[in-house]
XYZ file of C-alpha atoms in Angstrom:
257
model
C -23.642 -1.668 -43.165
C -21.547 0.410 -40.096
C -21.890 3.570 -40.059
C -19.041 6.081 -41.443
C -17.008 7.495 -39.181
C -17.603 11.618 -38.141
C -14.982 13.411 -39.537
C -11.970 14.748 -38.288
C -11.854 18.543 -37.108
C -10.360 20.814 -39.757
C -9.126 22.889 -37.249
C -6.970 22.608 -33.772
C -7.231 25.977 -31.791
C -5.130 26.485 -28.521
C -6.281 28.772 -26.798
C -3.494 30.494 -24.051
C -6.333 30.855 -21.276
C -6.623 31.916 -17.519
C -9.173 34.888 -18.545
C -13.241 35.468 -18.684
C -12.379 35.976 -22.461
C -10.640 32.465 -22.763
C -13.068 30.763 -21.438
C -15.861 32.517 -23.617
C -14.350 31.550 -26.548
C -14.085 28.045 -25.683
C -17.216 28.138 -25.132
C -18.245 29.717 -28.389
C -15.781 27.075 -29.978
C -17.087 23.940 -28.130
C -20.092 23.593 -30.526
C -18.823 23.725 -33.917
C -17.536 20.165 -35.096
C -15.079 21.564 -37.804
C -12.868 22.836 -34.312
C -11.008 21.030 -31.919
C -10.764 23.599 -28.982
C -7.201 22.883 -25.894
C -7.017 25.318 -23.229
C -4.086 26.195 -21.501
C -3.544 27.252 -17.991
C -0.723 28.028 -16.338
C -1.829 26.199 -13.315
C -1.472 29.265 -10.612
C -4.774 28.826 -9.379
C -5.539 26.055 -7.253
C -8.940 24.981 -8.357
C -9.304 26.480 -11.811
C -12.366 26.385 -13.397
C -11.543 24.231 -16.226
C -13.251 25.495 -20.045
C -15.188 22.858 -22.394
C -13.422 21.380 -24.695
C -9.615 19.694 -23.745
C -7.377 21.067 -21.250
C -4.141 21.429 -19.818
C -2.188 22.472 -16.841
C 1.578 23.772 -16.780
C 3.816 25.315 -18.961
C 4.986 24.543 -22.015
C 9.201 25.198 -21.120
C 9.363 28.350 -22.835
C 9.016 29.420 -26.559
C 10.669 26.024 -28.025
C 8.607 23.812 -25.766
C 5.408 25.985 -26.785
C 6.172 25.611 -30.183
C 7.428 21.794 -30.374
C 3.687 21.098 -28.515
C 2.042 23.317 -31.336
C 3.602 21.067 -34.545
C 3.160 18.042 -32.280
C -0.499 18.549 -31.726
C -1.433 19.782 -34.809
C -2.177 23.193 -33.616
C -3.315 25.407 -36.423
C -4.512 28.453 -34.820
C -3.079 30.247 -31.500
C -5.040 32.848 -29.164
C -3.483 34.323 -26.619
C -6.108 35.254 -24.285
C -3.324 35.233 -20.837
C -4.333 37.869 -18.264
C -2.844 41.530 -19.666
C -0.010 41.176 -17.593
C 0.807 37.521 -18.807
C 4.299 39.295 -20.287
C 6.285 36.486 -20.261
C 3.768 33.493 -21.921
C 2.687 36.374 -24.724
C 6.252 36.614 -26.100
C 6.808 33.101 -25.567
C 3.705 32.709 -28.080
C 4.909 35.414 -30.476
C 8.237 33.002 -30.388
C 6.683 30.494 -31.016
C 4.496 31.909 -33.386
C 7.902 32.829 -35.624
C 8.874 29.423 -34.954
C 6.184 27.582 -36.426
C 4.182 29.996 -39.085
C 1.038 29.026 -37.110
C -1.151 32.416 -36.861
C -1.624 33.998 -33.341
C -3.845 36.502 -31.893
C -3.541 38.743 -28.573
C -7.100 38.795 -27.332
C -6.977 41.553 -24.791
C -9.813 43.603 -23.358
C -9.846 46.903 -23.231
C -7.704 48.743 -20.046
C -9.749 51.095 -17.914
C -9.771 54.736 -18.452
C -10.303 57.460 -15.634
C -13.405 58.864 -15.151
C -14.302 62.400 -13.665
C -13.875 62.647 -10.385
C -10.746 59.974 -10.745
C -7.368 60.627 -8.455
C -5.091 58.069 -10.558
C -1.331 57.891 -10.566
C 0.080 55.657 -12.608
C 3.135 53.179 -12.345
C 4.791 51.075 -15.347
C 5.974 48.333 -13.062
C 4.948 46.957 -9.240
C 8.762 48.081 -8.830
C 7.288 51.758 -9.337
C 4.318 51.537 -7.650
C 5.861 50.129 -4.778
C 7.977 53.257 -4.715
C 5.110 55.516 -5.248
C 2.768 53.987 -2.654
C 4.168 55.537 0.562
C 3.376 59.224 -0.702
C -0.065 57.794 -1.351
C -1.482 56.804 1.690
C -0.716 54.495 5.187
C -3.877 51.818 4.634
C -3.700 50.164 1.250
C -6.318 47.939 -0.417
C -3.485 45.570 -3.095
C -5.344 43.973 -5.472
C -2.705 43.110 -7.965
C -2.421 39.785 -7.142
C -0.687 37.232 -5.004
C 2.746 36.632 -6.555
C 3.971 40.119 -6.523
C 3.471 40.922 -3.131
C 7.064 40.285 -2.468
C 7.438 43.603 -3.932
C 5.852 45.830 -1.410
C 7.147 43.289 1.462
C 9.785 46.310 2.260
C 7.155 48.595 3.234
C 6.730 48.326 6.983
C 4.800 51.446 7.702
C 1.970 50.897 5.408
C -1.014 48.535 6.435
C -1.992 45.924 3.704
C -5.311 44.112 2.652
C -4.220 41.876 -0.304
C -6.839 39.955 -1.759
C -6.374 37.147 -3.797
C -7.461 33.389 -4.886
C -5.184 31.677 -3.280
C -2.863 32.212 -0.128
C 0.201 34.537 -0.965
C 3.380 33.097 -0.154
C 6.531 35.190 1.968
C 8.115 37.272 1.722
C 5.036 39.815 2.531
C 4.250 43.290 4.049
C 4.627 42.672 7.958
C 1.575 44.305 8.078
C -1.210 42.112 6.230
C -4.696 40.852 6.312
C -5.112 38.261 3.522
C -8.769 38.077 1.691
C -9.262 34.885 -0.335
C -11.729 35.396 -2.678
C -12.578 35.395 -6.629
C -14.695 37.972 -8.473
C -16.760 39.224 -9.957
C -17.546 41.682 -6.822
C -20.180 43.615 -6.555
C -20.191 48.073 -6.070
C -21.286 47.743 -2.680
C -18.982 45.092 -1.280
C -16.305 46.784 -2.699
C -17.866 50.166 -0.643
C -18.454 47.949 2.322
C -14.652 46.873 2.162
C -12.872 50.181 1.687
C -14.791 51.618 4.854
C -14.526 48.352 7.245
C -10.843 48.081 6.802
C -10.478 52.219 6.673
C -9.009 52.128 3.366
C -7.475 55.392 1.731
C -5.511 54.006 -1.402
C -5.982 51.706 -3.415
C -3.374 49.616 -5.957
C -4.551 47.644 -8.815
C -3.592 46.402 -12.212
C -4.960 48.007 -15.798
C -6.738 44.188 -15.808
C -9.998 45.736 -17.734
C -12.941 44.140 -17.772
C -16.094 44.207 -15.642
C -15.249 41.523 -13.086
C -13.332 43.418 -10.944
C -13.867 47.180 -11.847
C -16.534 47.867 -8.891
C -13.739 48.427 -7.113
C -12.930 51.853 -9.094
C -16.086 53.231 -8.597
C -16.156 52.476 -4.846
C -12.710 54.716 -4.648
C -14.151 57.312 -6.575
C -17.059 57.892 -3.893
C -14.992 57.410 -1.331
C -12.264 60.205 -2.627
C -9.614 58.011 -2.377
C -6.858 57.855 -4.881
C -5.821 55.090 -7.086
C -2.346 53.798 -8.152
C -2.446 51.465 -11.617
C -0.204 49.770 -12.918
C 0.162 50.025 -16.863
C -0.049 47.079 -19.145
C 2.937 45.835 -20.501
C 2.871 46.174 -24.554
C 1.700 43.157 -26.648
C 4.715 41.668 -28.658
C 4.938 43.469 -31.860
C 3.790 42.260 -34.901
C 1.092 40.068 -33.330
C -2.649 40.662 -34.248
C -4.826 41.941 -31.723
C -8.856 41.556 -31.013
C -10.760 43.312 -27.881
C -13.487 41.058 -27.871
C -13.989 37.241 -28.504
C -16.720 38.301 -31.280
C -13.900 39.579 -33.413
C -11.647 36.603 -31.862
C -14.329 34.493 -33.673
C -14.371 36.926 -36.455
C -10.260 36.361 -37.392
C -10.489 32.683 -36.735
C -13.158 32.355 -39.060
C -11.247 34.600 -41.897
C -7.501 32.998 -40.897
C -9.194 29.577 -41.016
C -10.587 30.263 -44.912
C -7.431 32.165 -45.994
């Protein structure tokens, strides 16, 4: 007599990934046999580190194509755990979201705050903080990754280390040293960075998270100031979580509702 066949997951969860978070809860998900867990990245990064579970590479074409993918696959649970400054994919989600009735959370980790001791200005675009920067300092440490570097590419007085995963592409500051590397980074690289390259600003994204906050600390010791770039807003209407415990938390209470 054969055997019966397992049965089917209950449940199809895309997850919108490219974060520690996203991959965290793929892993949390990858064990339970009730879930079938697709990752989505946007494919910016080279050599991604790919989740368990299914994955895929690309966009989707927008809200519509997000959404025809959803019905098509079954999808009955979205998280949208894109970097912070994802803007474009998370409305495309809450679109699609509206399009389909399928239930979506932000999963977003909590932005930094300043600490004592702090010399932050803040910026609500890298439009601003371009604009800002000059009145800042001459010798900037850009950490706000590779694809908006075409908007400080007009500053030719001010000397740039830009670090990033992959190569940047022109247009770029004239004056630019290029680190390729990935975090986390450790307190005293970070230290060992801002005094070998004479650093005395330093530009970053509200990212949160541990991987890459060293960096703070090291220009708080060194008295150097720091220009951040706010978050843009999470589409309203959308549920939010802060952590992938209570990510797991609403999946388990949206999947029994």
């Amino acid at each position: 007599m054969s055997a019966e066949p397992a049965p089917l997951p209950a449940h199809h969860v895309l997850i919108l990934g490219g974060t520690t978070e996203a991959r965290r809860l793929a892993e949390a998900l990858a064990g339970d046999p009730s879930c079938h867990v697709t990752t989505s990245l946007a494919g910016r990064v080279a050599s991604p580190v790919l989740p368990p579970g299914d994955a895929r590479i690309g966009g989707f074409g927008g809200a519509t194509g997000l959404a025809a993918w959803i019905v098509a696959h079954d999808v009955t649970h979205v998280v949208d755990a894109t970097h912070p400054f994802a803007e474009r994919m998370s409305f495309n989600a809450a679109e699609a979201q509206a399009l389909t009735g399928v239930p979506l959370l932000a999963l977003r980790r909590p932005g930094w705050t300043p600490r004592p001791g702090d010399d932050w200005t803040f910026a609500d675009s890298l439009g601003e903080a371009a604009e800002r920067l000059p009145g800042l300092g001459s010798r900037a440490f850009l950490t706000t990754g590779r694809t908006g570097l075409h908007t400080f590419a007009h500053l030719t007085d001010t000397w740039f280390l830009v670090r990033s995963v992959d190569p940047p592409d022109a247009p770029a500051p004239p004056q630019l040293e290029v680190l390729l590397d990935r975090g986390p980074f450790t307190l005293e690289g970070e230290r060992e960075l801002i005094a070998r390259h004479r650093i005395d600003v330093l530009v970053t994204k509200d990212s949160g998270g541990r991987a890459t906050a060293p960096k703070l600390t090291a220009a708080r010791e060194a008295g150097i100031p720091v220009l951040v770039v706010r978050r843009p807003p999470v589409p309203e209407g959308v549920a939010q979580a802060e952590s992938v415990a209570a990510a797991l938390e609403w999946l388990a209470a949206a999947a029994g509702a």
